[in-house]
């Protein structure tokens, strides 16, 4: 309960500020940001449609994130295992990451068609680099005392990896996953802007096009809520998978 108190208080402060600048003291035009009451009314008018869009966007976000994790961790392992592979592919990874992903949207539609495939590709492109980087960094920064202990015990390379290097790298890998999770939601929405046939991103574009700003904002808020839930779900997984981290690191 104590852990949930502060986020709830922050939400109340944000809602109060939103109400003040849009309703009590209208400093922002309703065409840009409608008052909270209008957004709530818009959601109440189309709950089924918006929740169906939320489900579609959530599925695309989680699926694209899972693909990114599988591919990113494998490539991170390859980069950490071989300096030749690292020298060959690191510049290419940096170059791909530097390309504005929204510029690739039309090309993904042309090559992959409409529907989920270009959306998943967009999620993958946004999430892939931080996962690769965190995995490679974690596996190549094993504490020297742990590496020396493994050598002193005549551990094989596989034993040293499984017992020492991978557990030591997991906190760093989860840092990359936590960076990538919000990017997955962004990628799903951008993909739906370009190639969606449903989902919250598609609804944002459609309702903005007919000047129904309140419903568009309702969809935006649902995207934000989805991102929060997925991010804190990942935190729960991290806490369950790495119980020793809280015991071996200092708190603020």
XYZ file of N, CA and C in Angstrom:
756
model
N 0.829 -1.209 0.000
C 0.000 0.000 0.000
C 0.860 1.254 0.000
N 1.968 1.219 0.781
C 2.830 2.378 0.841
C 3.506 2.621 -0.513
N 3.849 1.534 -1.221
C 4.485 1.686 -2.524
C 3.535 2.286 -3.551
N 2.226 2.019 -3.392
C 1.248 2.545 -4.347
C 0.795 3.952 -4.007
N 1.107 4.423 -2.810
C 0.615 5.735 -2.383
C 1.233 6.855 -3.192
N 2.549 6.810 -3.360
C 3.227 7.909 -4.055
C 2.854 7.992 -5.535
N 2.812 6.866 -6.285
C 2.315 6.976 -7.661
C 0.897 7.512 -7.747
N 0.022 7.095 -6.818
C -1.350 7.604 -6.827
C -1.378 9.106 -6.554
N -0.531 9.548 -5.632
C -0.458 10.975 -5.334
C 0.055 11.756 -6.546
N 1.068 11.205 -7.234
C 1.563 11.861 -8.446
C 0.507 11.952 -9.518
N -0.315 10.891 -9.653
C -1.400 10.918 -10.626
C -2.423 11.998 -10.283
N -2.746 12.121 -9.019
C -3.695 13.158 -8.596
C -3.153 14.554 -8.876
N -1.871 14.760 -8.633
C -1.268 16.064 -8.908
C -1.323 16.371 -10.409
N -1.027 15.360 -11.243
C -1.067 15.565 -12.694
C -2.486 15.873 -13.158
N -3.465 15.152 -12.624
C -4.863 15.412 -13.005
C -5.297 16.807 -12.561
N -4.868 17.215 -11.367
C -5.226 18.547 -10.889
C -4.610 19.630 -11.780
N -3.345 19.435 -12.172
C -2.699 20.409 -13.054
C -3.390 20.443 -14.416
N -3.763 19.278 -14.919
C -4.488 19.202 -16.199
C -5.806 19.963 -16.119
N -6.553 19.740 -15.025
C -7.834 20.429 -14.857
C -7.647 21.938 -14.722
N -6.597 22.365 -14.033
C -6.375 23.789 -13.825
C -6.094 24.510 -15.135
N -5.234 23.927 -15.991
C -4.821 24.617 -17.212
C -5.836 24.480 -18.332
N -6.812 23.576 -18.190
C -7.788 23.387 -19.269
C -9.199 23.800 -18.891
N -9.536 23.774 -17.608
C -10.906 24.072 -17.185
C -10.976 25.265 -16.241
N -10.262 25.214 -15.135
C -10.344 26.300 -14.157
C -9.766 27.595 -14.715
N -8.578 27.518 -15.265
C -7.921 28.664 -15.895
C -7.510 28.231 -17.297
N -8.397 28.337 -18.276
C -8.135 27.765 -19.614
C -6.957 28.426 -20.317
N -5.764 27.908 -20.005
C -4.542 28.418 -20.631
C -4.219 27.671 -21.918
N -4.842 26.517 -22.107
C -4.603 25.698 -23.298
C -5.913 25.557 -24.049
N -5.866 25.742 -25.359
C -7.079 25.642 -26.169
C -7.593 24.200 -26.161
N -8.917 23.993 -26.054
C -9.457 22.625 -26.039
C -9.136 21.809 -27.282
N -8.859 22.474 -28.398
C -8.483 21.731 -29.598
C -7.107 21.090 -29.456
N -6.316 21.605 -28.522
C -4.992 21.029 -28.268
C -5.057 20.017 -27.135
N -5.656 20.418 -26.019
C -5.787 19.537 -24.861
C -7.137 19.782 -24.213
N -8.104 18.897 -24.404
C -9.429 19.080 -23.797
C -9.375 18.837 -22.293
N -10.351 19.342 -21.542
C -10.398 19.091 -20.099
C -10.587 17.614 -19.787
N -10.220 17.198 -18.569
C -10.365 15.779 -18.200
C -11.791 15.272 -18.333
N -12.773 16.122 -18.011
C -14.158 15.672 -18.109
C -14.553 15.301 -19.520
N -14.097 16.062 -20.509
C -14.423 15.744 -21.898
C -13.768 14.440 -22.344
N -12.533 14.221 -21.901
C -11.848 12.978 -22.261
C -12.553 11.788 -21.620
N -12.963 11.929 -20.369
C -13.685 10.850 -19.700
C -15.023 10.579 -20.386
N -15.711 11.634 -20.803
C -16.975 11.457 -21.516
C -16.752 10.766 -22.858
N -15.664 11.115 -23.540
C -15.358 10.469 -24.823
C -15.083 8.986 -24.629
N -14.374 8.648 -23.546
C -14.125 7.231 -23.276
C -15.427 6.506 -22.934
N -16.286 7.172 -22.159
C -17.557 6.557 -21.780
C -18.457 6.329 -22.990
N -18.283 7.152 -24.034
C -19.110 7.004 -25.230
C -18.658 5.846 -26.104
N -17.351 5.483 -26.042
C -16.832 4.410 -26.908
C -15.929 3.463 -26.115
N -16.370 2.922 -25.008
C -15.470 2.064 -24.217
C -15.071 0.781 -24.942
N -16.035 0.164 -25.626
C -15.723 -1.082 -26.307
C -14.692 -0.904 -27.403
N -14.872 0.127 -28.201
C -13.942 0.375 -29.307
C -12.541 0.695 -28.798
N -12.462 1.553 -27.783
C -11.155 1.938 -27.254
C -10.465 0.765 -26.565
N -11.209 -0.035 -25.830
C -10.594 -1.186 -25.162
C -10.168 -2.249 -26.166
N -10.908 -2.383 -27.267
C -10.472 -3.301 -28.324
C -9.162 -2.813 -28.945
N -9.052 -1.494 -29.142
C -7.798 -0.938 -29.634
C -6.668 -1.136 -28.647
N -6.978 -0.996 -27.358
C -5.959 -1.236 -26.324
C -5.456 -2.663 -26.373
N -6.365 -3.621 -26.538
C -5.961 -5.022 -26.611
C -5.061 -5.271 -27.812
N -5.431 -4.713 -28.975
C -4.617 -4.912 -30.183
C -3.229 -4.314 -30.010
N -3.151 -3.112 -29.477
C -1.855 -2.451 -29.300
C -1.011 -3.186 -28.265
N -1.641 -3.682 -27.207
C -0.899 -4.427 -26.187
C -0.299 -5.704 -26.760
N -1.073 -6.415 -27.555
C -0.567 -7.645 -28.174
C 0.620 -7.336 -29.080
N 0.507 -6.305 -29.896
C 1.605 -5.942 -30.791
C 2.833 -5.491 -30.007
N 2.628 -4.755 -28.930
C 3.754 -4.287 -28.119
C 4.484 -5.453 -27.479
N 3.738 -6.356 -26.859
C 4.354 -7.487 -26.162
C 5.019 -8.440 -27.155
N 4.363 -8.699 -28.289
C 4.946 -9.608 -29.278
C 6.223 -9.031 -29.868
N 6.197 -7.750 -30.250
C 7.402 -7.126 -30.789
C 8.518 -7.065 -29.770
N 8.169 -6.793 -28.515
C 9.178 -6.754 -27.455
C 9.805 -8.124 -27.256
N 8.981 -9.182 -27.266
C 9.511 -10.538 -27.091
C 10.468 -10.914 -28.217
N 10.107 -10.562 -29.446
C 11.010 -10.835 -30.575
C 12.313 -10.072 -30.409
N 12.226 -8.824 -29.972
C 13.416 -8.008 -29.769
C 14.308 -8.588 -28.681
N 13.699 -9.085 -27.608
C 14.481 -9.673 -26.521
C 15.224 -10.911 -27.013
N 14.522 -11.786 -27.727
C 15.161 -13.010 -28.206
C 16.331 -12.694 -29.141
N 16.091 -11.832 -30.130
C 17.152 -11.515 -31.085
C 18.248 -10.670 -30.449
N 17.867 -9.707 -29.615
C 18.847 -8.810 -29.010
C 19.776 -9.527 -28.059
N 19.243 -10.427 -27.235
C 20.094 -11.158 -26.301
C 21.046 -12.084 -27.054
N 20.547 -12.748 -28.095
C 21.418 -13.638 -28.870
C 22.555 -12.861 -29.539
N 22.243 -11.724 -30.141
C 23.306 -10.946 -30.772
C 24.240 -10.354 -29.722
N 23.708 -9.949 -28.575
C 24.573 -9.466 -27.500
C 25.538 -10.539 -27.028
N 25.045 -11.775 -26.945
C 25.926 -12.892 -26.596
C 27.029 -13.062 -27.635
N 26.671 -12.953 -28.906
C 27.673 -13.105 -29.968
C 28.710 -11.991 -29.908
N 28.278 -10.760 -29.665
C 29.219 -9.645 -29.572
C 30.156 -9.805 -28.381
N 29.613 -10.310 -27.264
C 30.445 -10.482 -26.083
C 31.398 -11.665 -26.216
N 31.027 -12.676 -27.009
C 31.836 -13.886 -27.121
C 32.985 -13.734 -28.102
N 32.855 -12.840 -29.065
C 33.869 -12.742 -30.116
C 34.177 -11.289 -30.423
N 35.435 -10.913 -30.308
C 35.832 -9.545 -30.669
C 35.731 -9.326 -32.168
N 35.896 -10.401 -32.955
C 35.764 -10.274 -34.407
C 34.325 -9.888 -34.761
N 33.373 -10.591 -34.160
C 31.965 -10.273 -34.412
C 31.648 -8.855 -33.955
N 32.190 -8.458 -32.804
C 31.942 -7.111 -32.301
C 32.470 -6.059 -33.273
N 33.679 -6.246 -33.775
C 34.258 -5.266 -34.698
C 33.532 -5.249 -36.037
N 32.997 -6.375 -36.436
C 32.288 -6.440 -37.716
C 30.934 -5.741 -37.661
N 30.188 -5.965 -36.582
C 28.784 -5.569 -36.585
C 28.453 -4.362 -35.713
N 29.325 -3.964 -34.811
C 29.018 -2.802 -33.969
C 28.761 -1.542 -34.790
N 29.608 -1.217 -35.802
C 29.303 -0.016 -36.599
C 27.962 -0.107 -37.316
N 27.610 -1.301 -37.798
C 26.324 -1.456 -38.477
C 25.159 -1.242 -37.514
N 25.297 -1.743 -36.293
C 24.235 -1.551 -35.307
C 24.046 -0.077 -34.982
N 25.159 0.633 -34.829
C 25.069 2.075 -34.555
C 24.412 2.797 -35.725
N 24.756 2.409 -36.935
C 24.177 3.057 -38.112
C 22.686 2.802 -38.210
N 22.257 1.567 -37.971
C 20.828 1.247 -38.025
C 20.072 1.993 -36.937
N 20.668 2.076 -35.748
C 20.001 2.774 -34.652
C 19.891 4.272 -34.917
N 20.817 4.828 -35.691
C 20.808 6.271 -35.953
C 19.757 6.672 -36.984
N 19.254 5.728 -37.763
C 18.256 6.053 -38.783
C 16.928 6.380 -38.102
N 16.291 7.508 -38.410
C 14.963 7.803 -37.836
C 13.965 6.720 -38.234
N 13.419 6.055 -37.244
C 12.570 4.899 -37.535
C 11.278 5.291 -38.241
N 10.776 6.478 -37.963
C 9.534 6.884 -38.616
C 9.725 7.030 -40.116
N 10.973 7.307 -40.543
C 11.250 7.401 -41.972
C 11.181 6.041 -42.652
N 11.327 4.979 -41.872
C 11.263 3.636 -42.443
C 9.838 3.110 -42.534
N 8.890 3.812 -41.912
C 7.509 3.342 -41.907
C 6.943 3.075 -43.292
N 7.002 4.037 -44.202
C 6.467 3.764 -45.555
C 7.170 2.614 -46.257
N 8.485 2.487 -46.043
C 9.207 1.380 -46.671
C 8.766 0.040 -46.104
N 8.499 0.003 -44.796
C 8.019 -1.237 -44.194
C 6.647 -1.621 -44.737
N 5.803 -0.619 -44.977
C 4.480 -0.902 -45.539
C 4.612 -1.455 -46.947
N 5.510 -0.859 -47.736
C 5.695 -1.328 -49.114
C 6.230 -2.758 -49.139
N 7.182 -3.060 -48.243
C 7.824 -4.374 -48.286
C 7.033 -5.460 -47.548
N 6.316 -5.075 -46.471
C 5.637 -6.068 -45.649
C 4.120 -6.011 -45.732
N 3.580 -4.968 -46.361
C 2.141 -4.846 -46.494
C 1.499 -4.249 -45.255
N 0.172 -4.215 -45.260
C -0.577 -3.685 -44.132
C -0.714 -4.748 -43.053
N -1.021 -4.315 -41.850
C -1.285 -5.253 -40.777
C -0.180 -5.303 -39.750
N -0.053 -6.439 -39.088
C 0.827 -6.545 -37.933
C 2.298 -6.642 -38.290
N 2.640 -7.157 -39.460
C 4.051 -7.382 -39.763
C 4.875 -6.096 -39.762
N 4.461 -5.024 -40.446
C 5.259 -3.793 -40.347
C 5.230 -3.182 -38.952
N 4.147 -3.381 -38.200
C 4.084 -2.857 -36.831
C 5.094 -3.581 -35.949
N 5.145 -4.906 -36.046
C 6.124 -5.662 -35.276
C 7.543 -5.312 -35.688
N 7.749 -5.060 -36.976
C 9.075 -4.654 -37.436
C 9.475 -3.309 -36.846
N 8.526 -2.382 -36.737
C 8.820 -1.084 -36.141
C 9.160 -1.221 -34.663
N 8.407 -2.050 -33.946
C 8.716 -2.305 -32.535
C 10.113 -2.901 -32.403
N 10.422 -3.849 -33.253
C 11.727 -4.501 -33.219
C 12.855 -3.496 -33.445
N 12.700 -2.618 -34.424
C 13.749 -1.652 -34.739
C 14.005 -0.689 -33.584
N 12.954 -0.330 -32.852
C 13.125 0.603 -31.743
C 13.708 -0.079 -30.505
N 13.364 -1.338 -30.278
C 13.779 -2.026 -29.046
C 15.126 -2.730 -29.162
N 15.526 -3.069 -30.361
C 16.630 -4.000 -30.563
C 17.947 -3.472 -30.001
N 18.294 -2.233 -30.310
C 19.625 -1.723 -29.978
C 19.882 -1.670 -28.478
N 19.008 -1.101 -27.643
C 19.320 -1.079 -26.210
C 19.452 -2.453 -25.585
N 18.713 -3.443 -26.101
C 18.837 -4.800 -25.562
C 20.184 -5.397 -25.934
N 20.602 -5.237 -27.188
C 21.911 -5.731 -27.616
C 23.016 -5.066 -26.811
N 22.938 -3.751 -26.677
C 23.991 -3.009 -25.979
C 24.092 -3.413 -24.515
N 22.954 -3.529 -23.845
C 22.999 -3.886 -22.424
C 23.492 -5.312 -22.226
N 23.105 -6.226 -23.118
C 23.561 -7.610 -22.998
C 25.064 -7.711 -23.203
N 25.561 -7.090 -24.262
C 26.995 -7.144 -24.535
C 27.789 -6.462 -23.424
N 27.292 -5.335 -22.940
C 27.996 -4.618 -21.866
C 28.014 -5.444 -20.584
N 26.888 -6.034 -20.224
C 26.841 -6.832 -19.002
C 27.760 -8.036 -19.050
N 27.835 -8.692 -20.215
C 28.661 -9.901 -20.323
C 30.149 -9.595 -20.421
N 30.503 -8.373 -20.774
C 31.934 -8.020 -20.893
C 32.429 -7.194 -19.713
N 31.609 -7.014 -18.696
C 32.027 -6.255 -17.512
C 31.832 -7.082 -16.248
N 32.165 -8.367 -16.347
C 32.088 -9.230 -15.168
C 33.071 -8.744 -14.112
N 32.665 -8.630 -12.851
C 33.604 -8.216 -11.800
C 34.858 -9.080 -11.800
N 36.011 -8.430 -11.661
C 37.288 -9.143 -11.772
C 37.438 -10.211 -10.705
N 36.940 -9.960 -9.498
C 37.104 -10.960 -8.440
C 36.304 -12.224 -8.730
N 35.107 -12.070 -9.334
C 34.316 -13.245 -9.684
C 34.965 -14.031 -10.820
N 35.498 -13.319 -11.827
C 36.171 -14.004 -12.927
C 37.409 -14.746 -12.429
N 38.159 -14.134 -11.510
C 39.345 -14.786 -10.961
C 38.969 -15.999 -10.120
N 37.847 -15.895 -9.396
C 37.387 -17.029 -8.613
C 37.042 -18.210 -9.511
N 36.369 -17.945 -10.635
C 36.026 -19.023 -11.562
C 37.272 -19.681 -12.131
N 38.288 -18.867 -12.471
C 39.537 -19.442 -12.991
C 40.255 -20.259 -11.926
N 40.235 -19.786 -10.679
C 40.924 -20.519 -9.608
C 40.272 -21.855 -9.313
N 39.002 -21.977 -9.599
C 38.289 -23.234 -9.388
C 38.306 -24.132 -10.616
N 39.094 -23.747 -11.632
C 39.218 -24.525 -12.877
C 37.868 -24.731 -13.557
N 37.021 -23.715 -13.515
C 35.719 -23.813 -14.173
C 35.911 -23.776 -15.689
N 35.128 -24.581 -16.394
C 35.157 -24.531 -17.856
C 34.544 -23.223 -18.338
N 34.694 -22.957 -19.634
C 34.134 -21.714 -20.169
C 32.617 -21.685 -20.012
N 31.965 -22.819 -20.260
C 30.517 -22.885 -20.102
C 30.113 -22.717 -18.641
N 30.846 -23.353 -17.722
C 30.540 -23.207 -16.301
C 30.736 -21.771 -15.838
N 31.808 -21.136 -16.291
C 32.043 -19.740 -15.909
C 30.942 -18.836 -16.452
N 30.483 -19.129 -17.678
C 29.405 -18.319 -18.252
C 28.106 -18.516 -17.481
N 27.765 -19.778 -17.193
C 26.478 -20.072 -16.573
C 26.440 -19.671 -15.106
N 27.547 -19.840 -14.406
C 27.558 -19.601 -12.963
C 28.017 -18.192 -12.579
N 28.791 -17.550 -13.445
C 29.387 -16.268 -13.061
C 28.984 -15.144 -14.008
N 29.324 -15.274 -15.285
C 29.163 -14.146 -16.190
C 27.696 -13.781 -16.427
N 26.854 -14.798 -16.693
C 25.442 -14.505 -16.954
C 24.729 -13.933 -15.729
N 24.855 -14.539 -14.529
C 24.208 -13.909 -13.369
C 24.705 -12.493 -13.104
N 25.998 -12.255 -13.304
C 26.527 -10.910 -13.082
C 26.020 -9.919 -14.120
N 25.683 -10.427 -15.311
C 25.224 -9.536 -16.387
C 23.730 -9.264 -16.331
N 22.963 -10.074 -15.618
C 21.509 -9.936 -15.635
C 21.008 -8.553 -15.188
N 21.571 -7.940 -14.139
C 21.091 -6.591 -13.806
C 21.262 -5.601 -14.954
N 22.395 -5.682 -15.666
C 22.616 -4.789 -16.792
C 21.665 -5.114 -17.935
N 21.386 -6.393 -18.160
C 20.450 -6.777 -19.218
C 19.063 -6.224 -18.920
N 18.648 -6.283 -17.666
C 17.329 -5.764 -17.314
C 17.265 -4.250 -17.460
N 18.385 -3.570 -17.321
C 18.392 -2.131 -17.607
C 18.013 -1.886 -19.061
N 18.601 -2.662 -19.964
C 18.246 -2.534 -21.375
C 16.799 -2.893 -21.647
N 16.294 -3.911 -20.958
C 14.887 -4.284 -21.144
C 13.961 -3.173 -20.665
N 14.306 -2.530 -19.560
C 13.462 -1.448 -19.043
C 13.526 -0.212 -19.932
N 14.641 -0.002 -20.594
C 14.709 1.084 -21.583
C 13.864 0.739 -22.801
N 13.908 -0.536 -23.196
C 13.235 -0.950 -24.429
C 11.730 -1.059 -24.285
N 11.219 -1.328 -23.087
C 9.784 -1.553 -22.938
C 8.944 -0.332 -23.350
N 9.241 0.890 -22.856
C 8.466 2.035 -23.357
C 8.656 2.269 -24.854
N 9.865 1.961 -25.355
C 10.100 2.112 -26.794
C 9.232 1.156 -27.594
N 8.930 -0.006 -27.018
C 8.052 -0.959 -27.709
C 6.663 -0.367 -27.903
N 6.144 0.303 -26.874
C 4.829 0.941 -27.015
C 4.873 2.052 -28.059
N 5.958 2.826 -28.050
C 6.105 3.888 -29.059
C 6.148 3.283 -30.456
N 6.914 2.205 -30.613
C 7.007 1.565 -31.922
C 5.679 1.026 -32.403
N 4.892 0.443 -31.486
C 3.585 -0.082 -31.882
C 2.668 1.035 -32.359
N 2.667 2.157 -31.652
C 1.801 3.278 -32.054
C 2.262 3.872 -33.378
N 3.583 4.052 -33.544
C 4.093 4.578 -34.816
C 3.746 3.628 -35.962
N 3.907 2.335 -35.725
C 3.550 1.361 -36.755
C 2.079 1.418 -37.111
N 1.220 1.633 -36.106
C -0.212 1.744 -36.388
C -0.537 3.043 -37.119
N 0.236 4.090 -36.869
C 0.065 5.310 -37.666
C 0.249 5.020 -39.159
N 1.250 4.189 -39.460
C 1.643 3.971 -40.843
C 0.865 2.837 -41.505
N 0.637 1.752 -40.764
C 0.113 0.546 -41.409
C -0.991 -0.127 -40.625
N -1.512 0.553 -39.610
C -2.482 -0.096 -38.747
C -3.856 -0.233 -39.380
N -4.516 -1.295 -39.035
C -5.913 -1.505 -39.386
C -6.777 -1.521 -38.126
N -6.177 -1.203 -37.007
C -6.828 -1.148 -35.713
C -5.801 -0.714 -34.687
N -6.173 -0.771 -33.422
C -5.234 -0.378 -32.385
C -5.379 1.089 -32.014
N -4.733 1.459 -30.915
C -4.859 2.819 -30.409
C -4.212 3.844 -31.328
N -3.079 3.501 -31.943
C -2.448 4.434 -32.869
C -3.337 4.738 -34.058
N -3.970 3.718 -34.591
C -4.917 3.906 -35.692
C -6.076 4.796 -35.255
N -6.577 4.585 -34.036
C -7.686 5.396 -33.545
C -7.268 6.844 -33.315
N -6.046 7.059 -32.861
C -5.567 8.434 -32.683
C -5.585 9.183 -34.010
N -5.096 8.533 -35.049
C -5.072 9.165 -36.371
C -6.488 9.414 -36.872
N -7.365 8.427 -36.725
C -8.722 8.553 -37.249
C -9.499 9.655 -36.536
N -9.450 9.683 -35.229
C -10.228 10.679 -34.493
C -9.606 12.069 -34.569
N -8.306 12.152 -34.695
C -7.689 13.458 -34.923
C -8.097 14.009 -36.286
N -8.242 13.118 -37.269
C -8.617 13.549 -38.609
C -10.015 14.112 -38.699
N -10.896 13.713 -37.781
C -12.256 14.256 -37.793
C -12.460 15.262 -36.659
N -11.354 15.732 -36.097
C -11.360 16.767 -35.053
C -12.049 16.320 -33.765
N -12.090 15.019 -33.511
C -12.597 14.506 -32.240
C -11.399 14.359 -31.294
N -10.957 15.510 -30.783
C -9.717 15.549 -30.013
C -9.865 14.800 -28.693
N -11.026 14.858 -28.075
C -11.220 14.204 -26.786
C -11.027 12.693 -26.884
N -11.594 12.086 -27.939
C -11.428 10.640 -28.102
C -9.985 10.288 -28.441
N -9.340 11.136 -29.240
C -7.929 10.900 -29.540
C -7.093 10.932 -28.264
N -7.386 11.886 -27.380
C -6.667 11.957 -26.112
C -6.998 10.769 -25.216
N -8.214 10.265 -25.278
C -8.551 9.059 -24.517
C -7.681 7.887 -24.970
N -7.468 7.776 -26.287
C -6.593 6.720 -26.801
C -5.150 6.938 -26.368
N -4.690 8.189 -26.365
C -3.325 8.487 -25.931
C -3.128 8.107 -24.468
N -4.112 8.414 -23.640
C -4.005 8.077 -22.222
C -3.994 6.570 -22.015
N -4.745 5.850 -22.822
C -4.713 4.393 -22.728
C -3.341 3.847 -23.121
N -2.690 4.460 -24.113
C -1.323 4.059 -24.465
C -0.391 4.264 -23.270
N -0.514 5.423 -22.617
C 0.329 5.698 -21.458
C 0.066 4.703 -20.330
N -1.217 4.405 -20.072
C -1.554 3.451 -19.013
C -1.008 2.065 -19.333
N -1.114 1.655 -20.598
C -0.569 0.363 -21.001
C 0.931 0.303 -20.767
N 1.638 1.375 -21.111
C 3.092 1.411 -20.934
C 3.464 1.300 -19.467
N 2.718 1.981 -18.603
C 2.999 1.922 -17.168
C 2.816 0.506 -16.642
N 1.728 -0.140 -17.027
C 1.455 -1.490 -16.545
C 2.529 -2.463 -17.021
N 2.909 -2.379 -18.297
C 3.933 -3.284 -18.822
C 5.284 -3.028 -18.170
N 5.613 -1.770 -17.943
C 6.900 -1.440 -17.332
C 6.973 -1.977 -15.906
N 5.927 -1.759 -15.119
C 5.958 -2.249 -13.745
C 5.835 -3.771 -13.695
N 5.188 -4.368 -14.686
C 5.214 -5.820 -14.777
C 6.618 -6.341 -14.989
N 7.409 -5.625 -15.812
C 8.803 -6.010 -16.020
C 9.612 -5.839 -14.739
N 9.305 -4.798 -13.961
C 9.982 -4.621 -12.680
C 9.698 -5.790 -11.734
N 8.469 -6.282 -11.747
C 8.125 -7.430 -10.914
C 8.916 -8.666 -11.359
N 9.012 -8.871 -12.673
C 9.793 -10.000 -13.182
C 11.251 -9.873 -12.759
N 11.794 -8.664 -12.849
C 13.185 -8.445 -12.435
C 13.375 -8.761 -10.953
N 12.444 -8.314 -10.133
C 12.581 -8.556 -8.699
C 12.491 -10.039 -8.376
N 11.625 -10.768 -9.086
C 11.508 -12.200 -8.841
C 12.702 -12.975 -9.397
N 13.235 -12.531 -10.546
C 14.337 -13.251 -11.178
C 15.686 -12.943 -10.538
N 15.824 -11.764 -9.951
C 17.103 -11.332 -9.369
C 16.915 -10.956 -7.904
N 16.574 -11.914 -7.056
C 16.323 -11.551 -5.656
C 17.569 -11.091 -4.917
N 18.748 -11.460 -5.430
C 19.972 -11.105 -4.714
C 20.403 -9.654 -4.944
N 19.876 -9.017 -5.961
C 20.337 -7.671 -6.307
C 20.019 -6.687 -5.187
N 18.823 -6.723 -4.650
C 18.437 -5.793 -3.594
C 19.236 -6.032 -2.316
N 19.703 -7.266 -2.131
C 20.461 -7.586 -0.921
C 21.932 -7.230 -1.043
N 22.432 -7.134 -2.282
C 23.870 -6.886 -2.473
C 24.190 -5.500 -2.980
N 23.184 -4.651 -3.153
C 23.414 -3.273 -3.579
C 22.830 -2.337 -2.558
N 23.385 -1.149 -2.501
C 22.920 -0.164 -1.520
C 21.702 0.556 -2.072
N 20.790 0.918 -1.188
C 19.611 1.680 -1.562
C 19.863 3.153 -1.331
N 18.961 3.978 -1.929
C 19.149 5.400 -1.766
C 18.815 5.828 -0.341
